[in-house]
Amino acid sequence: MQTSTTTSRLERAFDPKRFRRVGHELIDLLADHLDAMQDGRSEKVIPYRTPAEELSFWQQDFRQQSSPGDFFRKVLEHSIDVHHPRCIGHQVSAPAFIGGLAGLLSDILNNGTGVYEMGMASNALERVLTEFVAQNIGYDESAAGFLTSGGTLANLTALLAARKAKAGTAVWEEGHSERLAVMVSEEAHYCVDRAARILGMGSDGIIKVPVDDHFRIRIDLLEQYKQQAERKGLKVISIIGCAGSTATGSYDDLSAMAEFSRTHNLWFHIDGAHGGGVIFSERYQHLAQGIQEADTVVIDFHKTLLTPALNTALIFKNGTDSYKTFEQRAQYLWDAQREPEWYHSGKRTFECTKLMLSIKVYAILTTYGPEIFGENIDRLYGLATSFADLIRNREDFELLIEPEGNIVNYRYVNAPLEKLDELNSKVRQHLMESGQFYIVQTLFDGQRYLRSAIMNPLTRESDLQALLDTIAQTAQLILQPSLTS
Ligand SMILES: Cc1ncc(COP(=O)(O)O)c(C=O)c1O
């Protein structure tokens, strides 16, 4: 009895007819949902519930049986919509739909990709794509790289490569006895700090260099900070540039950092997870001037490049360096670890089983043409400039800095100074709970600012105008509670 039930469950789980029916149902559901968002019928960006409410809903749901269609509908009804034009918060792409369809294909194929046979197409496509990225960076033919699961992992991998190159070739077998350190802007993403600590560098080993008024690393302090570190007995192996930074989207002066790293024989790494995509835009590529001088560059496709998360390129100026990072033997996977076999992608990445990352990026580029990346950057960065103009022209708002990229920081200021922090926080919470807009918040110099990363090309200037109006109205309601009663 037990056996036949199990068999019939497994049969149903692998029934192609059922897959076709449920698949069509899901695509119809998603298409209707996305349609409603684009023609303005879907008013809410986020159907906000507290964590306790959300958990209780799913705990109850788990006790019932539901059809896949019902389950998919419930997930949609309980999720934030990154395609909503008024979703203007975190740095996650609104993926081009073809990228999602390619994701479905890759999930069903489930090619492990770490070794060639388990990902023939995905490994070859990965090579095509990384060469395409390398060319756009401005590297010559000796460059090479791979795709990996996210900027965090890619930055860690790049720093491992830096350690291998600058702390002695035996470091993989013997560890390191010297106290190693890396230099980076104090605005760098926290994953760089984590990576340095994972590599055993400790707090002293992550040298955070102050930034200027535009949140760019202070080039004039590099020499001094390096010398201070050396006096403490540290060996600086790398300098890391932000292109752009997480909080403000600011781009460090990469050319000046390249010169500094050349002078001191450091590994120059660029964290372009967020803003490295400017290499595809004629209008904005100047922001990353000097990028081609880096030893390694990280670029997330799942941020400004329309791809579902996670999907990141790590490109090495000198491709042979990419094979030196990990020198473990894995005899059941491949024979010769030291051979630069590009088609065994696991030789160069942390992942063993790896998603078919290249499929999604390739589908986007070949369906719409490679220009689509540059067009998206132009659209997002252009919208951020328009948004900054709208803010600057209002007396009830303050703009933190002129945005270089697609991240804008601002706050409502038509209230007593001592109330601004709490007021801006409450406004954001209200906007989120009502579902009208999704924006985030951050602190600068201990002061609360609202923060919008414009990630969605479907956002219009009218949405940004409406956002400011809604913030102002909400702030006034909060300041005068009698108006709400
Ligand atoms: C500059 C920068 N680097 C790295 C990361 C981490 O990337 P991921 O979320 O892909 O791991 C982020 C994420 O926002 C970032 O902004």
Short mmCIF file of C-alpha atoms and ligand atoms in Angstrom, two decimals:
data_model
loop_
_atom_site.label_atom_id
_atom_site.label_comp_id
_atom_site.label_asym_id
_atom_site.label_seq_id
_atom_site.Cartn_x
_atom_site.Cartn_y
_atom_site.Cartn_z
CA MET A 1 0.00 0.00 0.00
CA GLN A 2 2.73 2.39 1.13
CA THR A 3 4.77 1.48 -1.92
CA SER A 4 2.00 2.15 -4.40
CA THR A 5 1.21 5.57 -2.84
CA THR A 6 4.89 6.50 -3.03
CA THR A 7 5.08 5.34 -6.61
CA SER A 8 2.04 7.29 -7.63
CA ARG A 9 3.41 10.43 -5.97
CA LEU A 10 6.67 10.07 -7.81
CA GLU A 11 4.83 9.36 -11.02
CA ARG A 12 2.83 12.54 -10.62
CA ALA A 13 5.98 14.52 -9.75
CA PHE A 14 7.52 13.48 -13.06
CA ASP A 15 4.45 13.54 -15.29
CA PRO A 16 5.20 15.72 -18.35
CA LYS A 17 1.48 16.30 -19.05
CA ARG A 18 0.95 17.67 -15.59
CA PHE A 19 4.08 19.79 -15.97
CA ARG A 20 2.71 21.28 -19.19
CA ARG A 21 -0.66 22.11 -17.59
CA VAL A 22 0.74 23.60 -14.39
CA GLY A 23 3.45 25.40 -16.34
CA HIS A 24 0.89 27.11 -18.59
CA GLU A 25 -1.15 28.00 -15.53
CA LEU A 26 1.90 29.59 -13.90
CA ILE A 27 2.87 31.58 -16.98
CA ASP A 28 -0.73 32.87 -17.33
CA LEU A 29 -0.80 33.81 -13.67
CA LEU A 30 2.52 35.66 -13.89
CA ALA A 31 1.64 37.40 -17.16
CA ASP A 32 -1.67 38.67 -15.72
CA HIS A 33 0.11 39.83 -12.60
CA LEU A 34 2.83 41.67 -14.53
CA ASP A 35 0.26 43.16 -16.88
CA ALA A 36 -1.72 44.57 -13.96
CA MET A 37 1.42 46.18 -12.63
CA GLN A 38 2.24 47.87 -15.90
CA ASP A 39 -1.20 49.26 -16.63
CA GLY A 40 -1.65 50.63 -13.11
CA ARG A 41 -4.31 48.16 -11.88
CA SER A 42 -2.00 46.81 -9.20
CA GLU A 43 -1.87 49.51 -6.57
CA LYS A 44 0.33 47.86 -4.00
CA VAL A 45 4.06 47.38 -4.34
CA ILE A 46 4.19 45.29 -1.21
CA PRO A 47 1.37 43.51 0.63
CA TYR A 48 3.08 44.22 3.92
CA ARG A 49 2.46 41.97 6.92
CA THR A 50 4.52 41.72 10.09
CA PRO A 51 6.94 38.78 10.32
CA ALA A 52 4.66 37.14 12.95
CA GLU A 53 1.59 37.47 10.69
CA GLU A 54 3.48 36.14 7.69
CA LEU A 55 4.83 33.17 9.62
CA SER A 56 1.42 32.34 11.06
CA PHE A 57 -0.13 32.43 7.58
CA TRP A 58 2.33 29.90 6.21
CA GLN A 59 2.22 27.72 9.31
CA GLN A 60 -1.52 27.36 8.83
CA ASP A 61 -1.15 26.94 5.09
CA PHE A 62 1.36 24.12 5.59
CA ARG A 63 -1.32 22.06 7.35
CA GLN A 64 -3.55 22.12 4.26
CA GLN A 65 -3.17 20.60 0.86
CA SER A 66 -3.23 23.04 -2.02
CA SER A 67 -2.87 22.83 -5.77
CA PRO A 68 0.32 24.23 -7.33
CA GLY A 69 -1.78 27.01 -8.92
CA ASP A 70 -3.15 28.06 -5.53
CA PHE A 71 0.28 27.93 -3.97
CA PHE A 72 1.83 30.07 -6.73
CA ARG A 73 -0.99 32.59 -6.35
CA LYS A 74 -0.46 32.80 -2.60
CA VAL A 75 3.28 33.37 -3.05
CA LEU A 76 2.54 36.21 -5.46
CA GLU A 77 0.06 37.72 -3.03
CA HIS A 78 2.64 37.58 -0.24
CA SER A 79 5.68 38.95 -2.06
CA ILE A 80 7.08 42.36 -2.89
CA ASP A 81 6.84 43.19 -6.60
CA VAL A 82 10.21 44.30 -7.94
CA HIS A 83 8.58 45.02 -11.32
CA HIS A 84 6.19 47.53 -9.81
CA PRO A 85 7.17 51.03 -11.02
CA ARG A 86 6.95 52.21 -7.41
CA CYS A 87 9.39 49.64 -6.06
CA ILE A 88 12.35 51.98 -5.62
CA GLY A 89 14.28 50.50 -2.71
CA HIS A 90 16.99 47.87 -2.68
CA GLN A 91 19.57 47.02 -5.32
CA VAL A 92 17.84 44.06 -6.92
CA SER A 93 17.01 44.04 -10.62
CA ALA A 94 13.56 43.92 -12.14
CA PRO A 95 14.55 40.95 -14.32
CA ALA A 96 13.82 40.90 -18.03
CA PHE A 97 11.16 38.19 -18.38
CA ILE A 98 13.23 36.13 -20.79
CA GLY A 99 15.82 35.77 -18.01
CA GLY A 100 13.15 34.17 -15.82
CA LEU A 101 12.13 31.80 -18.59
CA ALA A 102 15.75 30.82 -19.06
CA GLY A 103 15.79 30.21 -15.30
CA LEU A 104 12.94 27.74 -15.68
CA LEU A 105 14.88 25.92 -18.39
CA SER A 106 18.04 25.79 -16.32
CA ASP A 107 16.17 24.62 -13.19
CA ILE A 108 14.66 21.69 -15.03
CA LEU A 109 17.90 20.81 -16.84
CA ASN A 110 19.76 21.21 -13.54
CA ASN A 111 23.19 20.80 -15.13
CA GLY A 112 25.73 20.94 -12.32
CA THR A 113 28.16 22.95 -14.48
CA GLY A 114 31.23 22.47 -12.22
CA VAL A 115 32.53 19.85 -14.65
CA TYR A 116 32.26 20.04 -18.41
CA GLU A 117 29.93 17.11 -19.10
CA MET A 118 27.53 18.36 -16.45
CA GLY A 119 27.12 21.69 -18.20
CA MET A 120 28.42 21.61 -21.74
CA ALA A 121 26.29 24.49 -22.97
CA SER A 122 26.46 26.45 -19.73
CA ASN A 123 30.26 26.21 -19.52
CA ALA A 124 30.74 27.23 -23.15
CA LEU A 125 28.23 30.08 -22.81
CA GLU A 126 30.02 31.18 -19.66
CA ARG A 127 33.21 31.53 -21.66
CA VAL A 128 31.45 33.50 -24.40
CA LEU A 129 29.91 35.84 -21.82
CA THR A 130 33.02 36.38 -19.73
CA GLU A 131 34.96 37.22 -22.90
CA PHE A 132 32.22 39.68 -23.79
CA VAL A 133 32.47 41.32 -20.35
CA ALA A 134 36.30 41.34 -20.49
CA GLN A 135 36.21 43.12 -23.87
CA ASN A 136 33.82 45.74 -22.52
CA ILE A 137 36.09 46.29 -19.51
CA GLY A 138 38.86 47.02 -22.01
CA TYR A 139 41.03 44.01 -21.21
CA ASP A 140 43.09 42.33 -23.90
CA GLU A 141 42.86 38.68 -24.93
CA SER A 142 44.78 37.37 -21.96
CA ALA A 143 41.82 38.14 -19.71
CA ALA A 144 39.46 35.40 -18.53
CA GLY A 145 36.93 34.77 -15.83
CA PHE A 146 33.84 32.92 -14.75
CA LEU A 147 30.38 33.37 -13.34
CA THR A 148 29.59 32.75 -9.71
CA SER A 149 26.72 33.11 -7.26
CA GLY A 150 26.77 36.72 -6.18
CA GLY A 151 29.05 39.66 -5.55
CA THR A 152 29.80 38.51 -2.02
CA LEU A 153 31.27 35.21 -3.18
CA ALA A 154 33.01 36.87 -6.14
CA ASN A 155 34.72 39.46 -3.91
CA LEU A 156 35.87 36.72 -1.55
CA THR A 157 37.24 34.73 -4.49
CA ALA A 158 39.07 37.80 -5.82
CA LEU A 159 40.70 38.42 -2.45
CA LEU A 160 41.74 34.77 -2.29
CA ALA A 161 43.40 35.26 -5.66
CA ALA A 162 45.07 38.43 -4.35
CA ARG A 163 46.41 36.52 -1.35
CA LYS A 164 47.73 33.78 -3.58
CA ALA A 165 49.47 36.28 -5.83
CA LYS A 166 50.92 38.57 -3.20
CA ALA A 167 51.44 36.49 -0.06
CA GLY A 168 53.54 33.72 -1.54
CA THR A 169 52.56 30.78 -3.68
CA ALA A 170 52.68 28.31 -0.76
CA VAL A 171 49.82 30.07 1.02
CA TRP A 172 47.24 27.49 -0.09
CA GLU A 173 49.16 24.62 1.52
CA GLU A 174 50.92 26.33 4.39
CA GLY A 175 48.69 29.26 5.29
CA HIS A 176 50.34 32.58 5.96
CA SER A 177 52.41 33.66 8.91
CA GLU A 178 52.53 37.35 7.98
CA ARG A 179 49.76 39.71 9.09
CA LEU A 180 48.08 40.53 5.81
CA ALA A 181 45.89 43.54 5.06
CA VAL A 182 43.77 45.11 2.33
CA MET A 183 42.91 48.77 1.79
CA VAL A 184 39.41 49.86 0.90
CA SER A 185 37.09 52.83 1.22
CA GLU A 186 35.12 53.06 4.44
CA GLU A 187 32.05 53.02 2.16
CA ALA A 188 32.82 49.54 0.80
CA HIS A 189 30.11 46.89 1.01
CA TYR A 190 30.27 44.84 4.20
CA CYS A 191 31.08 41.69 2.23
CA VAL A 192 34.60 43.04 1.61
CA ASP A 193 35.10 43.34 5.36
CA ARG A 194 33.74 39.81 5.80
CA ALA A 195 35.99 38.45 3.06
CA ALA A 196 39.09 39.93 4.70
CA ARG A 197 38.08 38.45 8.06
CA ILE A 198 37.36 35.05 6.50
CA LEU A 199 40.91 35.21 5.12
CA GLY A 200 42.16 35.62 8.68
CA MET A 201 43.10 39.30 8.42
CA GLY A 202 41.13 40.40 11.49
CA SER A 203 40.07 43.96 12.28
CA ASP A 204 43.54 45.43 11.72
CA GLY A 205 43.78 43.78 8.33
CA ILE A 206 40.91 45.73 6.82
CA ILE A 207 42.21 49.25 6.43
CA LYS A 208 39.24 51.54 5.91
CA VAL A 209 40.29 54.74 4.21
CA PRO A 210 38.03 57.78 4.76
CA VAL A 211 35.98 59.25 1.91
CA ASP A 212 35.53 62.77 0.54
CA ASP A 213 32.30 64.83 0.34
CA HIS A 214 31.14 62.63 -2.54
CA PHE A 215 31.82 59.40 -0.67
CA ARG A 216 34.85 58.51 -2.84
CA ILE A 217 37.98 57.09 -1.29
CA ARG A 218 40.48 59.83 -0.40
CA ILE A 219 43.43 59.28 -2.70
CA ASP A 220 45.49 61.81 -0.73
CA LEU A 221 45.34 59.52 2.33
CA LEU A 222 46.36 56.24 0.69
CA GLU A 223 50.09 56.58 1.27
CA GLN A 224 49.62 57.61 4.89
CA TYR A 225 47.22 54.76 5.69
CA LYS A 226 49.51 52.21 4.08
CA GLN A 227 52.50 53.43 6.05
CA GLN A 228 50.54 53.41 9.29
CA ALA A 229 49.56 49.80 8.64
CA GLU A 230 53.14 48.81 7.89
CA ARG A 231 54.33 50.42 11.10
CA LYS A 232 51.90 48.09 12.90
CA GLY A 233 53.59 45.15 11.21
CA LEU A 234 50.98 44.53 8.51
CA LYS A 235 51.72 43.56 4.93
CA VAL A 236 49.28 45.27 2.56
CA ILE A 237 48.51 42.96 -0.37
CA SER A 238 45.59 44.63 -2.11
CA ILE A 239 43.64 47.81 -2.67
CA ILE A 240 39.96 47.59 -3.55
CA GLY A 241 38.04 50.21 -5.50
CA CYS A 242 34.28 50.79 -5.34
CA ALA A 243 32.43 51.17 -8.64
CA GLY A 244 30.08 52.33 -7.21
CA SER A 245 29.56 52.19 -3.50
CA THR A 246 26.51 50.61 -1.90
CA ALA A 247 25.14 53.55 0.06
CA THR A 248 25.49 56.35 -2.48
CA GLY A 249 26.57 54.67 -5.74
CA SER A 250 29.78 56.74 -5.76
CA TYR A 251 32.69 55.74 -7.99
CA ASP A 252 36.21 55.82 -6.58
CA ASP A 253 38.96 57.37 -8.69
CA LEU A 254 40.02 54.06 -10.21
CA SER A 255 42.87 55.48 -12.31
CA ALA A 256 44.51 57.00 -9.25
CA MET A 257 44.06 53.75 -7.32
CA ALA A 258 45.60 51.83 -10.21
CA GLU A 259 48.65 54.05 -10.06
CA PHE A 260 48.91 53.56 -6.30
CA SER A 261 48.68 49.80 -6.65
CA ARG A 262 51.31 49.78 -9.40
CA THR A 263 53.71 51.84 -7.30
CA HIS A 264 53.35 49.45 -4.35
CA ASN A 265 52.94 46.20 -6.25
CA LEU A 266 49.45 45.56 -4.80
CA TRP A 267 46.62 43.51 -6.23
CA PHE A 268 44.08 46.00 -7.56
CA HIS A 269 40.57 44.66 -7.23
CA ILE A 270 37.40 46.51 -8.22
CA ASP A 271 34.07 45.77 -6.60
CA GLY A 272 31.79 46.75 -9.45
CA ALA A 273 28.99 44.51 -8.16
CA HIS A 274 26.56 47.37 -8.17
CA GLY A 275 27.83 49.87 -10.74
CA GLY A 276 30.33 47.99 -12.91
CA GLY A 277 27.59 47.68 -15.53
CA VAL A 278 28.49 51.20 -16.76
CA ILE A 279 31.11 49.54 -18.98
CA PHE A 280 28.19 48.80 -21.34
CA SER A 281 27.04 52.41 -21.58
CA GLU A 282 28.73 54.97 -23.79
CA ARG A 283 27.18 57.73 -21.73
CA TYR A 284 28.29 56.50 -18.30
CA GLN A 285 31.40 54.40 -18.89
CA HIS A 286 33.58 57.39 -17.92
CA LEU A 287 32.52 56.79 -14.30
CA ALA A 288 34.61 53.62 -14.25
CA GLN A 289 37.59 55.10 -16.06
CA GLY A 290 40.67 53.05 -15.17
CA ILE A 291 38.71 49.82 -14.65
CA GLN A 292 40.83 48.07 -17.28
CA GLU A 293 43.87 48.48 -15.04
CA ALA A 294 42.47 46.29 -12.27
CA ASP A 295 43.74 42.76 -11.68
CA THR A 296 40.18 41.60 -10.99
CA VAL A 297 36.72 43.06 -11.52
CA VAL A 298 33.39 41.91 -10.10
CA ILE A 299 30.13 42.82 -11.86
CA ASP A 300 26.68 41.62 -10.76
CA PHE A 301 24.29 40.93 -13.62
CA HIS A 302 21.47 40.77 -11.09
CA LYS A 303 21.74 44.40 -10.10
CA THR A 304 21.75 46.90 -12.97
CA LEU A 305 21.85 44.32 -15.76
CA LEU A 306 18.30 42.92 -15.82
CA THR A 307 19.13 39.38 -14.72
CA PRO A 308 17.46 37.30 -11.98
CA ALA A 309 19.61 36.88 -8.84
CA LEU A 310 22.23 35.66 -8.18
CA ASN A 311 24.47 36.08 -11.21
CA THR A 312 27.95 37.58 -11.07
CA ALA A 313 31.01 37.81 -13.31
CA LEU A 314 34.51 37.75 -11.84
CA ILE A 315 37.02 38.70 -14.52
CA PHE A 316 40.82 38.49 -14.23
CA LYS A 317 43.05 40.77 -16.27
CA ASN A 318 45.49 37.91 -16.54
CA GLY A 319 43.33 34.85 -17.10
CA THR A 320 45.94 32.38 -15.88
CA ASP A 321 45.65 33.88 -12.39
CA SER A 322 42.08 32.65 -12.24
CA TYR A 323 43.31 29.03 -12.19
CA LYS A 324 45.71 29.56 -9.30
CA THR A 325 43.20 30.52 -6.61
CA PHE A 326 42.13 26.99 -5.69
CA GLU A 327 44.67 24.26 -6.06
CA GLN A 328 42.87 21.39 -4.42
CA ARG A 329 42.73 17.97 -5.92
CA ALA A 330 39.31 16.63 -6.76
CA GLN A 331 40.14 13.47 -8.56
CA TYR A 332 36.61 12.33 -9.07
CA LEU A 333 35.95 15.54 -10.99
CA TRP A 334 39.08 16.16 -13.03
CA ASP A 335 42.66 14.85 -13.30
CA ALA A 336 44.86 17.86 -13.66
CA GLN A 337 44.03 20.71 -11.30
CA ARG A 338 46.77 22.93 -12.66
CA GLU A 339 45.68 22.64 -16.28
CA PRO A 340 43.79 25.75 -17.38
CA GLU A 341 40.72 23.89 -18.55
CA TRP A 342 38.12 26.64 -18.90
CA TYR A 343 35.36 24.08 -19.47
CA HIS A 344 35.58 22.69 -15.90
CA SER A 345 34.11 25.74 -14.27
CA GLY A 346 34.41 24.32 -10.74
CA LYS A 347 38.20 24.58 -10.92
CA ARG A 348 37.98 28.30 -10.50
CA THR A 349 34.90 28.83 -8.35
CA PHE A 350 33.88 28.11 -4.80
CA GLU A 351 30.82 26.25 -5.99
CA CYS A 352 31.01 22.57 -6.79
CA THR A 353 27.49 22.12 -8.09
CA LYS A 354 26.79 25.43 -9.77
CA LEU A 355 23.66 26.96 -11.27
CA MET A 356 23.55 27.35 -15.05
CA LEU A 357 24.13 31.07 -14.58
CA SER A 358 25.17 31.84 -18.13
CA ILE A 359 21.84 30.71 -19.61
CA LYS A 360 19.92 33.66 -18.18
CA VAL A 361 22.39 36.37 -19.18
CA TYR A 362 22.87 34.89 -22.64
CA ALA A 363 19.13 34.68 -23.25
CA ILE A 364 18.74 38.38 -22.47
CA LEU A 365 21.65 39.47 -24.66
CA THR A 366 20.80 37.35 -27.67
CA THR A 367 17.07 38.05 -27.56
CA TYR A 368 17.38 41.84 -27.42
CA GLY A 369 20.95 42.50 -28.52
CA PRO A 370 23.97 43.43 -26.40
CA GLU A 371 22.92 47.10 -26.42
CA ILE A 372 20.16 46.31 -23.94
CA PHE A 373 22.58 46.52 -20.99
CA GLY A 374 23.73 50.02 -21.95
CA GLU A 375 20.14 51.12 -22.56
CA ASN A 376 19.15 49.94 -19.11
CA ILE A 377 22.06 51.76 -17.45
CA ASP A 378 21.19 54.96 -19.36
CA ARG A 379 17.56 54.66 -18.30
CA LEU A 380 18.26 53.97 -14.59
CA TYR A 381 21.03 56.53 -14.22
CA GLY A 382 19.03 59.11 -16.19
CA LEU A 383 16.01 58.58 -13.94
CA ALA A 384 18.19 59.09 -10.87
CA THR A 385 19.39 62.43 -12.26
CA SER A 386 15.77 63.48 -12.89
CA PHE A 387 14.81 62.39 -9.38
CA ALA A 388 17.68 64.44 -7.92
CA ASP A 389 16.46 67.46 -9.95
CA LEU A 390 12.95 67.04 -8.54
CA ILE A 391 14.32 66.88 -4.99
CA ARG A 392 16.63 69.85 -5.43
CA ASN A 393 13.76 71.98 -6.68
CA ARG A 394 11.72 71.47 -3.54
CA GLU A 395 12.26 73.34 -0.32
CA ASP A 396 10.74 70.61 1.81
CA PHE A 397 13.42 68.06 0.79
CA GLU A 398 17.17 67.82 1.07
CA LEU A 399 19.37 65.89 -1.35
CA LEU A 400 22.40 64.28 0.28
CA ILE A 401 24.66 64.50 -2.80
CA GLU A 402 24.26 64.66 -6.56
CA PRO A 403 23.97 60.99 -7.56
CA GLU A 404 26.60 59.65 -9.94
CA GLY A 405 24.66 56.47 -10.53
CA ASN A 406 21.16 55.19 -9.78
CA ILE A 407 21.14 55.57 -5.99
CA VAL A 408 19.57 58.69 -4.50
CA ASN A 409 19.65 59.69 -0.81
CA TYR A 410 17.33 62.39 0.46
CA ARG A 411 15.12 63.37 3.37
CA TYR A 412 12.06 65.38 4.17
CA VAL A 413 13.13 68.50 6.06
CA ASN A 414 10.01 70.62 6.54
CA ALA A 415 9.94 69.93 10.29
CA PRO A 416 11.96 70.85 13.38
CA LEU A 417 15.53 69.58 13.09
CA GLU A 418 15.28 67.37 16.17
CA LYS A 419 12.29 65.52 14.68
CA LEU A 420 13.79 64.74 11.27
CA ASP A 421 15.30 61.33 12.02
CA GLU A 422 12.21 59.86 13.60
CA LEU A 423 9.90 61.55 11.10
CA ASN A 424 11.69 60.18 8.03
CA SER A 425 11.76 56.70 9.55
CA LYS A 426 8.06 56.82 10.30
CA VAL A 427 7.25 58.05 6.81
CA ARG A 428 9.14 55.16 5.27
CA GLN A 429 7.42 52.66 7.54
CA HIS A 430 4.04 54.13 6.67
CA LEU A 431 4.74 53.99 2.92
CA MET A 432 5.76 50.36 3.22
CA GLU A 433 2.85 49.30 5.42
CA SER A 434 0.34 51.01 3.16
CA GLY A 435 2.03 49.37 0.18
CA GLN A 436 2.09 52.57 -1.87
CA PHE A 437 5.87 52.70 -2.39
CA TYR A 438 8.87 50.72 -1.34
CA ILE A 439 11.93 52.78 -0.40
CA VAL A 440 14.66 52.10 2.14
CA GLN A 441 16.57 54.15 4.67
CA THR A 442 20.12 54.62 5.86
CA LEU A 443 22.27 56.75 8.14
CA PHE A 444 24.85 59.34 7.16
CA ASP A 445 26.83 60.91 9.98
CA GLY A 446 24.23 59.52 12.36
CA GLN A 447 21.36 61.21 10.49
CA ARG A 448 18.48 59.33 8.95
CA TYR A 449 18.08 59.56 5.15
CA LEU A 450 15.67 57.91 2.77
CA ARG A 451 17.33 55.93 0.04
CA SER A 452 16.10 54.84 -3.39
CA ALA A 453 17.99 52.63 -5.77
CA ILE A 454 16.29 53.02 -9.12
CA MET A 455 16.51 49.50 -10.51
CA ASN A 456 13.37 49.20 -12.55
CA PRO A 457 13.27 50.65 -16.07
CA LEU A 458 9.46 50.71 -15.76
CA THR A 459 9.64 53.43 -13.10
CA ARG A 460 8.52 56.77 -14.60
CA GLU A 461 9.31 60.33 -13.62
CA SER A 462 5.67 60.65 -12.58
CA ASP A 463 6.22 57.86 -10.00
CA LEU A 464 9.17 59.77 -8.57
CA GLN A 465 7.13 62.97 -8.43
CA ALA A 466 4.30 61.06 -6.72
CA LEU A 467 6.77 59.59 -4.25
CA LEU A 468 7.89 63.04 -3.10
CA ASP A 469 4.29 64.28 -2.85
CA THR A 470 3.26 61.22 -0.84
CA ILE A 471 6.25 61.56 1.50
CA ALA A 472 5.38 65.22 2.14
CA GLN A 473 1.68 64.46 2.76
CA THR A 474 2.50 61.54 5.04
CA ALA A 475 5.02 63.60 7.00
CA GLN A 476 2.45 66.33 7.56
CA LEU A 477 -0.10 63.75 8.75
CA ILE A 478 2.42 62.34 11.19
CA LEU A 479 3.36 65.80 12.44
CA GLN A 480 -0.28 66.76 12.98
CA PRO A 481 -1.95 63.61 14.32
CA SER A 482 -5.24 65.49 14.78
CA LEU A 483 -5.59 65.52 10.99
CA THR A 484 -5.74 61.75 10.93
CA SER A 485 -8.43 61.40 13.62
C1 LIG B 1 29.07 47.35 -3.93
C2 LIG B 1 28.52 46.00 -3.57
N1 LIG B 1 29.35 44.95 -3.49
C3 LIG B 1 28.91 43.72 -3.17
C4 LIG B 1 27.58 43.49 -2.90
C5 LIG B 1 27.13 42.11 -2.54
O1 LIG B 1 26.64 41.51 -3.69
P1 LIG B 1 25.64 40.25 -3.67
O2 LIG B 1 24.38 40.73 -3.05
O3 LIG B 1 25.52 39.93 -5.12
O4 LIG B 1 26.30 39.16 -2.90
C6 LIG B 1 26.68 44.55 -2.96
C7 LIG B 1 25.25 44.33 -2.67
O5 LIG B 1 24.45 45.22 -2.62
C8 LIG B 1 27.16 45.85 -3.31
O6 LIG B 1 26.36 46.90 -3.38
#
